[in-house]
mmCIF file of C-alpha atoms and ligand atoms in Angstrom:
data_model
loop_
_atom_site.group_PDB
_atom_site.id
_atom_site.type_symbol
_atom_site.label_atom_id
_atom_site.label_comp_id
_atom_site.label_asym_id
_atom_site.label_seq_id
_atom_site.Cartn_x
_atom_site.Cartn_y
_atom_site.Cartn_z
ATOM 1 C CA MET S 1 -29.451 55.580 -77.501
ATOM 2 C CA THR S 2 -28.353 58.729 -76.051
ATOM 3 C CA ASP S 3 -27.600 61.822 -78.115
ATOM 4 C CA VAL S 4 -24.198 62.287 -79.370
ATOM 5 C CA ASN S 5 -22.719 65.427 -81.152
ATOM 6 C CA ALA S 6 -22.948 64.800 -85.038
ATOM 7 C CA PRO S 7 -19.198 65.480 -85.744
ATOM 8 C CA THR S 8 -18.079 63.092 -83.093
ATOM 9 C CA LEU S 9 -20.226 60.350 -84.694
ATOM 10 C CA LEU S 10 -18.599 60.904 -87.852
ATOM 11 C CA ASP S 11 -15.020 60.967 -86.523
ATOM 12 C CA ASP S 12 -15.783 57.631 -84.666
ATOM 13 C CA TRP S 13 -16.957 56.109 -88.216
ATOM 14 C CA LEU S 14 -13.862 57.498 -89.959
ATOM 15 C CA ASP S 15 -11.683 56.244 -87.330
ATOM 16 C CA GLN S 16 -13.375 52.745 -87.725
ATOM 17 C CA ARG S 17 -12.785 53.113 -91.397
ATOM 18 C CA LEU S 18 -16.607 52.701 -92.138
ATOM 19 C CA LEU S 19 -16.345 55.841 -94.018
ATOM 20 C CA VAL S 20 -13.440 57.332 -95.830
ATOM 21 C CA GLU S 21 -12.366 60.936 -95.723
ATOM 22 C CA THR S 22 -11.999 62.588 -99.105
ATOM 23 C CA GLY S 23 -10.712 65.941 -98.048
ATOM 24 C CA ALA S 24 -14.366 67.652 -98.491
ATOM 25 C CA ASP S 25 -17.297 67.657 -95.845
ATOM 26 C CA GLY S 26 -20.215 65.455 -96.885
ATOM 27 C CA LEU S 27 -18.107 63.450 -99.613
ATOM 28 C CA TYR S 28 -17.053 60.083 -98.247
ATOM 29 C CA GLY S 29 -15.765 56.748 -99.401
ATOM 30 C CA ARG S 30 -18.097 53.952 -98.063
ATOM 31 C CA SER S 31 -16.734 50.565 -96.651
ATOM 32 C CA ALA S 32 -17.935 47.140 -97.737
ATOM 33 C CA LEU S 33 -20.024 46.916 -94.440
ATOM 34 C CA VAL S 34 -21.652 50.405 -95.561
ATOM 35 C CA GLU S 35 -22.179 49.209 -99.068
ATOM 36 C CA ARG S 36 -23.641 45.894 -97.992
ATOM 37 C CA LEU S 37 -26.113 47.662 -95.944
ATOM 38 C CA VAL S 38 -26.980 50.174 -98.663
ATOM 39 C CA GLY S 39 -27.236 46.958 -101.107
ATOM 40 C CA CYS S 40 -29.452 45.190 -98.619
ATOM 41 C CA ILE S 41 -31.993 48.339 -98.124
ATOM 42 C CA SER S 42 -31.873 48.994 -101.750
ATOM 43 C CA ARG S 43 -33.283 45.520 -102.440
ATOM 44 C CA GLN S 44 -35.814 45.553 -99.869
ATOM 45 C CA VAL S 45 -37.227 48.660 -101.470
ATOM 46 C CA MET S 46 -37.492 46.813 -104.680
ATOM 47 C CA ARG S 47 -39.001 43.704 -102.910
ATOM 48 C CA ALA S 48 -41.394 46.008 -100.974
ATOM 49 C CA GLY S 49 -42.685 47.294 -104.320
ATOM 50 C CA ARG S 50 -42.755 43.920 -106.141
ATOM 51 C CA ASP S 51 -46.546 44.041 -106.844
ATOM 52 C CA GLU S 52 -46.306 47.315 -108.743
ATOM 53 C CA GLN S 53 -44.542 45.944 -111.834
ATOM 54 C CA ALA S 54 -42.357 49.002 -111.919
ATOM 55 C CA GLU S 55 -40.223 49.829 -114.770
ATOM 56 C CA ILE S 56 -36.485 49.792 -113.384
ATOM 57 C CA LEU S 57 -34.445 52.565 -114.578
ATOM 58 C CA ARG S 58 -30.975 53.785 -113.683
ATOM 59 C CA PHE S 59 -29.769 57.367 -114.713
ATOM 60 C CA PRO S 60 -26.406 59.015 -114.125
ATOM 61 C CA PRO S 61 -26.344 61.285 -111.584
ATOM 62 C CA LEU S 62 -26.380 64.263 -113.936
ATOM 63 C CA ILE S 63 -29.192 65.863 -115.927
ATOM 64 C CA ALA S 64 -29.551 67.669 -119.093
ATOM 65 C CA ARG S 65 -29.602 71.528 -118.063
ATOM 66 C CA ARG S 66 -32.656 72.315 -120.082
ATOM 67 C CA HIS S 67 -34.555 69.501 -118.131
ATOM 68 C CA PHE S 68 -33.017 71.118 -114.686
ATOM 69 C CA GLU S 69 -34.396 74.551 -115.882
ATOM 70 C CA ALA S 70 -37.561 73.157 -116.483
ATOM 71 C CA SER S 71 -38.204 71.564 -113.146
ATOM 72 C CA GLY S 72 -37.723 74.912 -111.519
ATOM 73 C CA TYR S 73 -35.368 73.281 -108.912
ATOM 74 C CA PHE S 74 -32.996 76.445 -109.161
ATOM 75 C CA ARG S 75 -35.858 78.782 -108.073
ATOM 76 C CA SER S 76 -36.478 76.866 -104.994
ATOM 77 C CA PHE S 77 -33.246 75.613 -103.919
ATOM 78 C CA ALA S 78 -30.554 77.964 -105.278
ATOM 79 C CA ASN S 79 -28.031 77.271 -102.404
ATOM 80 C CA LEU S 80 -28.297 73.359 -103.070
ATOM 81 C CA VAL S 81 -27.643 73.453 -106.728
ATOM 82 C CA GLY S 82 -24.459 72.183 -108.324
ATOM 83 C CA THR S 83 -23.853 72.714 -112.081
ATOM 84 C CA VAL S 84 -21.007 71.081 -114.116
ATOM 85 C CA HIS S 85 -18.672 73.546 -115.519
ATOM 86 C CA CYS S 86 -15.934 72.628 -118.307
ATOM 87 C CA PHE S 87 -12.898 74.116 -119.757
ATOM 88 C CA CYS S 88 -13.800 75.480 -123.340
ATOM 89 C CA GLY S 89 -10.914 77.812 -124.120
ATOM 90 C CA ASP S 90 -8.267 77.886 -126.542
ATOM 91 C CA GLU S 91 -4.672 77.207 -125.921
ATOM 92 C CA GLU S 92 -3.913 80.824 -124.787
ATOM 93 C CA THR S 93 -6.831 80.629 -122.207
ATOM 94 C CA HIS S 94 -5.132 77.300 -121.209
ATOM 95 C CA ARG S 95 -1.875 78.934 -120.530
ATOM 96 C CA ALA S 96 -3.668 81.737 -118.535
ATOM 97 C CA LEU S 97 -5.317 79.304 -116.506
ATOM 98 C CA ILE S 98 -2.051 77.244 -115.591
ATOM 99 C CA ARG S 99 -0.468 80.720 -115.003
ATOM 100 C CA ALA S 100 -3.450 81.810 -112.691
ATOM 101 C CA HIS S 101 -3.023 78.295 -110.845
ATOM 102 C CA ASP S 102 0.622 78.276 -110.111
ATOM 103 C CA SER S 103 0.448 81.967 -108.830
ATOM 104 C CA GLY S 104 -2.198 81.090 -106.321
ATOM 105 C CA GLN S 105 -4.996 82.809 -108.297
ATOM 106 C CA ASP S 106 -8.327 81.545 -109.402
ATOM 107 C CA TRP S 107 -7.903 79.379 -112.259
ATOM 108 C CA THR S 108 -11.441 78.325 -112.795
ATOM 109 C CA GLN S 109 -12.542 81.683 -114.651
ATOM 110 C CA ALA S 110 -12.296 79.799 -117.926
ATOM 111 C CA GLN S 111 -14.439 76.950 -116.755
ATOM 112 C CA LYS S 112 -17.870 77.512 -118.552
ATOM 113 C CA ALA S 113 -21.345 76.242 -117.462
ATOM 114 C CA SER S 114 -21.835 73.134 -119.490
ATOM 115 C CA ASP S 115 -25.330 71.785 -120.323
ATOM 116 C CA LEU S 116 -25.119 69.467 -117.485
ATOM 117 C CA VAL S 117 -26.414 69.936 -113.960
ATOM 118 C CA MET S 118 -25.821 67.407 -110.965
ATOM 119 C CA ALA S 119 -29.098 65.510 -110.306
ATOM 120 C CA PRO S 120 -30.632 66.719 -106.991
ATOM 121 C CA ALA S 121 -32.843 63.722 -106.718
ATOM 122 C CA ALA S 122 -33.183 60.437 -108.598
ATOM 123 C CA CYS S 123 -36.639 60.982 -109.891
ATOM 124 C CA TYR S 124 -35.619 64.116 -111.750
ATOM 125 C CA PRO S 125 -34.501 62.338 -115.050
ATOM 126 C CA VAL S 126 -37.589 60.148 -115.196
ATOM 127 C CA TYR S 127 -40.390 62.859 -115.924
ATOM 128 C CA PRO S 128 -38.860 63.932 -119.089
ATOM 129 C CA ALA S 129 -37.986 60.553 -120.098
ATOM 130 C CA MET S 130 -41.466 59.503 -119.494
ATOM 131 C CA ALA S 131 -42.995 62.712 -121.338
ATOM 132 C CA ARG S 132 -41.027 61.809 -124.417
ATOM 133 C CA ARG S 133 -42.826 58.336 -124.818
ATOM 134 C CA GLY S 134 -46.231 60.144 -124.861
ATOM 135 C CA PRO S 135 -49.281 59.973 -122.970
ATOM 136 C CA VAL S 136 -49.652 57.691 -119.909
ATOM 137 C CA ALA S 137 -52.545 55.263 -119.258
ATOM 138 C CA ARG S 138 -55.180 56.494 -116.527
ATOM 139 C CA ASP S 139 -54.293 53.386 -114.619
ATOM 140 C CA GLY S 140 -50.859 54.825 -113.970
ATOM 141 C CA MET S 141 -47.123 53.667 -114.325
ATOM 142 C CA VAL S 142 -44.519 53.214 -111.525
ATOM 143 C CA VAL S 143 -40.896 53.718 -112.153
ATOM 144 C CA ASP S 144 -38.046 52.434 -109.866
ATOM 145 C CA ALA S 145 -35.005 54.843 -110.015
ATOM 146 C CA CYS S 146 -31.849 54.754 -107.675
ATOM 147 C CA SER S 147 -28.737 57.234 -108.233
ATOM 148 C CA TYR S 148 -26.137 59.214 -106.396
ATOM 149 C CA CYS S 149 -27.685 62.597 -105.871
ATOM 150 C CA PHE S 150 -25.720 66.097 -105.279
ATOM 151 C CA ARG S 151 -26.803 68.922 -102.759
ATOM 152 C CA HIS S 152 -24.355 71.614 -101.798
ATOM 153 C CA GLU S 153 -24.864 71.401 -98.143
ATOM 154 C CA PRO S 154 -21.404 70.781 -96.651
ATOM 155 C CA SER S 155 -21.401 69.335 -93.042
ATOM 156 C CA ARG S 156 -19.733 67.250 -90.343
ATOM 157 C CA ASP S 157 -23.129 65.711 -89.774
ATOM 158 C CA PRO S 158 -22.862 62.143 -91.140
ATOM 159 C CA GLY S 159 -26.408 62.301 -92.036
ATOM 160 C CA ARG S 160 -25.900 65.148 -94.213
ATOM 161 C CA MET S 161 -23.882 64.567 -97.075
ATOM 162 C CA GLN S 162 -23.014 66.127 -100.622
ATOM 163 C CA MET S 163 -23.272 62.981 -102.614
ATOM 164 C CA PHE S 164 -25.534 60.311 -101.442
ATOM 165 C CA ARG S 165 -27.665 57.694 -102.991
ATOM 166 C CA MET S 166 -31.633 57.861 -103.019
ATOM 167 C CA HIS S 167 -33.703 54.940 -103.964
ATOM 168 C CA GLU S 168 -36.950 56.378 -105.425
ATOM 169 C CA ARG S 169 -40.311 54.667 -106.575
ATOM 170 C CA ILE S 170 -42.234 57.294 -108.757
ATOM 171 C CA TYR S 171 -45.870 57.257 -109.792
ATOM 172 C CA ILE S 172 -47.341 58.929 -112.744
ATOM 173 C CA GLY S 173 -51.216 58.801 -113.413
ATOM 174 C CA THR S 174 -54.383 60.273 -111.851
ATOM 175 C CA SER S 175 -54.373 62.394 -108.481
ATOM 176 C CA ASP S 176 -56.350 59.504 -106.773
ATOM 177 C CA GLY S 177 -53.651 57.123 -107.956
ATOM 178 C CA ALA S 178 -50.750 59.302 -106.822
ATOM 179 C CA GLU S 179 -52.427 59.618 -103.213
ATOM 180 C CA ALA S 180 -53.297 55.823 -102.987
ATOM 181 C CA PHE S 181 -49.403 55.104 -104.078
ATOM 182 C CA ARG S 182 -48.222 57.676 -101.316
ATOM 183 C CA ALA S 183 -50.529 55.799 -98.723
ATOM 184 C CA ARG S 184 -49.164 52.525 -99.827
ATOM 185 C CA TRP S 185 -45.599 53.533 -99.638
ATOM 186 C CA ILE S 186 -46.197 55.080 -96.118
ATOM 187 C CA GLU S 187 -47.360 51.597 -94.880
ATOM 188 C CA ARG S 188 -44.413 49.793 -96.768
ATOM 189 C CA ALA S 189 -41.603 52.144 -95.757
ATOM 190 C CA GLY S 190 -42.899 51.810 -92.033
ATOM 191 C CA ALA S 191 -42.642 48.116 -92.067
ATOM 192 C CA LEU S 192 -39.226 47.995 -94.062
ATOM 193 C CA VAL S 193 -37.665 50.443 -91.235
ATOM 194 C CA GLU S 194 -39.251 48.067 -88.400
ATOM 195 C CA ARG S 195 -37.365 45.174 -90.229
ATOM 196 C CA LEU S 196 -34.231 46.923 -89.891
ATOM 197 C CA GLY S 197 -34.929 47.271 -86.416
ATOM 198 C CA LEU S 198 -35.043 51.251 -86.288
ATOM 199 C CA PRO S 199 -37.669 53.382 -84.399
ATOM 200 C CA GLY S 200 -39.382 55.588 -87.327
ATOM 201 C CA SER S 201 -41.836 58.393 -86.708
ATOM 202 C CA LEU S 202 -43.976 59.929 -89.650
ATOM 203 C CA ALA S 203 -43.987 63.692 -89.470
ATOM 204 C CA VAL S 204 -45.536 66.386 -91.970
ATOM 205 C CA ALA S 205 -42.458 68.260 -93.364
ATOM 206 C CA ASN S 206 -41.487 71.111 -95.674
ATOM 207 C CA ASP S 207 -38.537 71.341 -97.958
ATOM 208 C CA PRO S 208 -35.792 73.979 -97.181
ATOM 209 C CA PHE S 209 -36.969 76.426 -99.985
ATOM 210 C CA PHE S 210 -34.358 79.329 -100.518
ATOM 211 C CA GLY S 211 -35.136 82.819 -99.430
ATOM 212 C CA ARG S 212 -38.167 84.931 -98.316
ATOM 213 C CA ILE S 213 -40.597 83.633 -100.942
ATOM 214 C CA GLY S 214 -39.324 80.163 -99.964
ATOM 215 C CA ARG S 215 -40.978 80.571 -96.681
ATOM 216 C CA VAL S 216 -44.337 81.187 -98.453
ATOM 217 C CA MET S 217 -43.639 77.946 -100.272
ATOM 218 C CA ALA S 218 -42.872 75.924 -97.198
ATOM 219 C CA ARG S 219 -45.929 77.066 -95.586
ATOM 220 C CA SER S 220 -48.007 76.135 -98.402
ATOM 221 C CA GLN S 221 -46.481 72.633 -98.647
ATOM 222 C CA ARG S 222 -46.795 71.972 -95.146
ATOM 223 C CA ASP S 223 -50.648 73.325 -95.125
ATOM 224 C CA GLN S 224 -51.478 71.003 -97.977
ATOM 225 C CA GLN S 225 -49.353 68.155 -96.492
ATOM 226 C CA LEU S 226 -47.444 67.531 -99.715
ATOM 227 C CA LYS S 227 -44.532 66.193 -98.021
ATOM 228 C CA LEU S 228 -44.334 63.678 -95.408
ATOM 229 C CA GLU S 229 -41.072 62.109 -93.719
ATOM 230 C CA LEU S 230 -40.127 59.026 -91.829
ATOM 231 C CA LEU S 231 -37.766 60.072 -89.235
ATOM 232 C CA VAL S 232 -35.246 58.094 -87.655
ATOM 233 C CA PRO S 233 -32.789 59.228 -84.836
ATOM 234 C CA LEU S 234 -29.547 59.232 -86.257
ATOM 235 C CA ALA S 235 -27.122 61.686 -84.448
ATOM 236 C CA SER S 236 -29.894 63.094 -82.327
ATOM 237 C CA ASP S 237 -32.928 61.595 -80.466
ATOM 238 C CA GLU S 238 -34.412 64.927 -80.311
ATOM 239 C CA ASN S 239 -34.098 65.950 -83.888
ATOM 240 C CA PRO S 240 -34.411 62.696 -85.859
ATOM 241 C CA THR S 241 -33.309 62.631 -89.296
ATOM 242 C CA ALA S 242 -35.813 62.245 -92.508
ATOM 243 C CA CYS S 243 -34.644 58.978 -93.797
ATOM 244 C CA VAL S 244 -37.664 58.288 -96.180
ATOM 245 C CA SER S 245 -39.870 60.928 -97.958
ATOM 246 C CA PHE S 246 -43.160 60.815 -99.375
ATOM 247 C CA ASN S 247 -43.931 63.594 -101.987
ATOM 248 C CA LEU S 248 -47.148 64.617 -104.037
ATOM 249 C CA HIS S 249 -46.249 66.919 -106.822
ATOM 250 C CA LEU S 250 -49.920 67.418 -107.901
ATOM 251 C CA THR S 251 -49.353 68.348 -111.637
ATOM 252 C CA LYS S 252 -46.276 70.533 -111.076
ATOM 253 C CA MET S 253 -43.948 68.029 -112.624
ATOM 254 C CA ALA S 254 -46.435 66.961 -115.394
ATOM 255 C CA GLN S 255 -46.706 70.909 -116.368
ATOM 256 C CA ALA S 256 -42.939 71.302 -116.239
ATOM 257 C CA PHE S 257 -42.413 68.451 -118.645
ATOM 258 C CA SER S 258 -45.844 68.132 -120.712
ATOM 259 C CA LEU S 259 -46.536 64.859 -119.059
ATOM 260 C CA MET S 260 -50.053 63.930 -120.222
ATOM 261 C CA LEU S 261 -52.605 61.327 -119.584
ATOM 262 C CA GLU S 262 -54.454 59.521 -122.474
ATOM 263 C CA ASP S 263 -57.503 62.075 -122.003
ATOM 264 C CA GLY S 264 -55.414 65.106 -122.443
ATOM 265 C CA GLU S 265 -55.103 66.112 -118.765
ATOM 266 C CA TYR S 266 -51.897 66.541 -117.089
ATOM 267 C CA ALA S 267 -50.652 63.661 -115.027
ATOM 268 C CA SER S 268 -50.297 63.682 -111.369
ATOM 269 C CA THR S 269 -47.018 62.414 -109.950
ATOM 270 C CA ALA S 270 -45.587 61.364 -106.576
ATOM 271 C CA CYS S 271 -42.441 59.735 -105.242
ATOM 272 C CA VAL S 272 -41.245 58.140 -102.305
ATOM 273 C CA GLY S 273 -37.361 58.548 -101.718
ATOM 274 C CA PHE S 274 -35.363 56.115 -99.364
ATOM 275 C CA GLY S 275 -32.031 57.869 -98.303
ATOM 276 C CA LEU S 276 -29.846 54.808 -98.596
ATOM 277 C CA GLU S 277 -26.769 56.073 -96.686
ATOM 278 C CA ARG S 278 -29.028 57.637 -93.919
ATOM 279 C CA LEU S 279 -30.756 54.340 -93.471
ATOM 280 C CA ALA S 280 -27.494 52.101 -93.587
ATOM 281 C CA LEU S 281 -25.864 54.479 -90.952
ATOM 282 C CA SER S 282 -29.036 54.424 -88.720
ATOM 283 C CA VAL S 283 -28.460 50.747 -88.512
ATOM 284 C CA LEU S 284 -24.735 51.118 -87.370
ATOM 285 C CA ARG S 285 -26.006 53.816 -84.861
ATOM 286 C CA HIS S 286 -28.574 51.728 -83.443
ATOM 287 C CA HIS S 287 -27.137 48.182 -83.555
ATOM 288 C CA GLY S 288 -23.486 48.751 -83.798
ATOM 289 C CA THR S 289 -21.035 47.165 -86.199
ATOM 290 C CA ASP S 290 -21.011 43.701 -85.087
ATOM 291 C CA GLU S 291 -23.507 42.055 -87.192
ATOM 292 C CA ALA S 292 -24.156 39.153 -84.868
ATOM 293 C CA GLY S 293 -26.153 41.351 -82.789
ATOM 294 C CA TRP S 294 -28.304 42.997 -85.584
ATOM 295 C CA PRO S 295 -31.987 41.937 -85.962
ATOM 296 C CA GLU S 296 -32.657 38.617 -87.595
ATOM 297 C CA PRO S 297 -34.593 39.943 -90.684
ATOM 298 C CA LEU S 298 -31.808 42.110 -91.402
ATOM 299 C CA ARG S 299 -29.045 39.454 -91.182
ATOM 300 C CA THR S 300 -30.912 37.145 -93.431
ATOM 301 C CA SER S 301 -31.208 39.776 -96.398
ATOM 302 C CA LEU S 302 -27.583 40.921 -95.650
ATOM 303 C CA ALA S 303 -26.523 37.300 -96.424
ATOM 304 C CA ASP S 304 -27.989 37.522 -99.775
ATOM 305 C CA VAL S 305 -25.964 40.661 -100.714
ATOM 306 C CA ALA S 306 -22.764 39.597 -99.109
ATOM 307 C CA SER S 307 -21.777 37.574 -102.175
ATOM 308 C CA MET S 308 -21.829 40.634 -104.209
ATOM 309 C CA LEU S 309 -19.100 42.236 -102.258
ATOM 310 C CA SER S 310 -16.860 39.616 -100.953
ATOM 311 C CA PRO S 311 -13.565 38.983 -102.843
HETATM 312 P P1 AMP D 1 -35.777 64.932 -100.165
HETATM 313 O O1 AMP D 1 -35.900 65.148 -101.772
HETATM 314 O O2 AMP D 1 -35.017 66.042 -99.607
HETATM 315 O O3 AMP D 1 -36.947 64.630 -99.415
HETATM 316 O O4 AMP D 1 -34.557 63.732 -100.225
HETATM 317 C C1 AMP D 1 -35.105 62.504 -100.221
HETATM 318 C C2 AMP D 1 -34.450 61.374 -99.331
HETATM 319 O O5 AMP D 1 -33.012 61.575 -99.506
HETATM 320 C C3 AMP D 1 -34.353 61.972 -97.720
HETATM 321 O O6 AMP D 1 -35.449 61.360 -97.217
HETATM 322 C C4 AMP D 1 -33.146 61.401 -97.197
HETATM 323 O O7 AMP D 1 -33.228 60.152 -96.737
HETATM 324 C C5 AMP D 1 -32.230 61.719 -98.528
HETATM 325 N N1 AMP D 1 -31.246 62.713 -98.371
HETATM 326 C C6 AMP D 1 -31.784 64.039 -98.505
HETATM 327 N N2 AMP D 1 -30.681 64.973 -98.306
HETATM 328 C C7 AMP D 1 -29.567 64.244 -97.889
HETATM 329 C C8 AMP D 1 -28.513 64.427 -97.403
HETATM 330 N N3 AMP D 1 -27.906 65.734 -97.824
HETATM 331 N N4 AMP D 1 -27.519 63.544 -97.147
HETATM 332 C C9 AMP D 1 -27.916 62.271 -97.312
HETATM 333 N N5 AMP D 1 -29.428 61.936 -97.366
HETATM 334 C C10 AMP D 1 -30.161 62.921 -97.886
HETATM 335 ZN ZN1 ZN D 2 -38.436 62.315 -106.038
#
């Protein structure tokens, strides 16, 4: 595989109608082929975790603003946040809004922040939902969550979208349990990526925290190895793209949402997040669009999901 320019790769995929332009960078429609790959990869994530008896939960891609605030996400990633604003005015404000729009002015002044925020990761709604149920047993629990996520990072790199799907497995329990969970999923994700016929490499990572304080947080996250990533070359061999992330939160999420263990301690949490579009597009990048040439394990599991998306 040779390096290509990311926008060129995107243009190729748009020309081939694998992705569909919407007028905004990082926001695309997906063809049936991409969806089949996404479905197949998502199913493989669930298969890989069959022994965990995870509770499967699906949330909309929005979270309650008070939960978003409790998570502290806006402190660390202010630049990525998308809030939902809605019109809350009266008829007079409505008339002013239309006048503003029709004369080329900003019509959004009357839009007010609602109590909803775009979910930045699939696991965010899980912690408050589990906390509400009461203390968690010391042997821990696993939740399987998958949803579209929003991050305001417009780009012509097809691997960097503004709306994309994240399939996550989330552990809630003791700190030893969280570490064992993460180690287990590093193995499993490696095997999954291998089955897709993709070259993966594991690296210690840090999140793109915002601002000067963010640099300190990034260093601390890296020093404690709280975040690891499985990288796969997508647009570039030299700078492979993070397709799966493995996170230890220690008790940060538990403290934010009062998520307790039975013995009164804060729970430790960990999550593994599979970027479904990044993995699907990596398959296309490495194996092309002709399914006949794809690796056998991939073709077999694709046949399973094919029926879901054929007319
Ligand atoms: P993160 O919470 O940043 O570790 O994201 C979890 C996973 O979501 C990453 O490993 C990626 O596979 C995927 N991901 C993150 N940001 C994007 C994006 N802008 N576009 C597509 N996939 C993404
Ligand atoms: Zn997560």
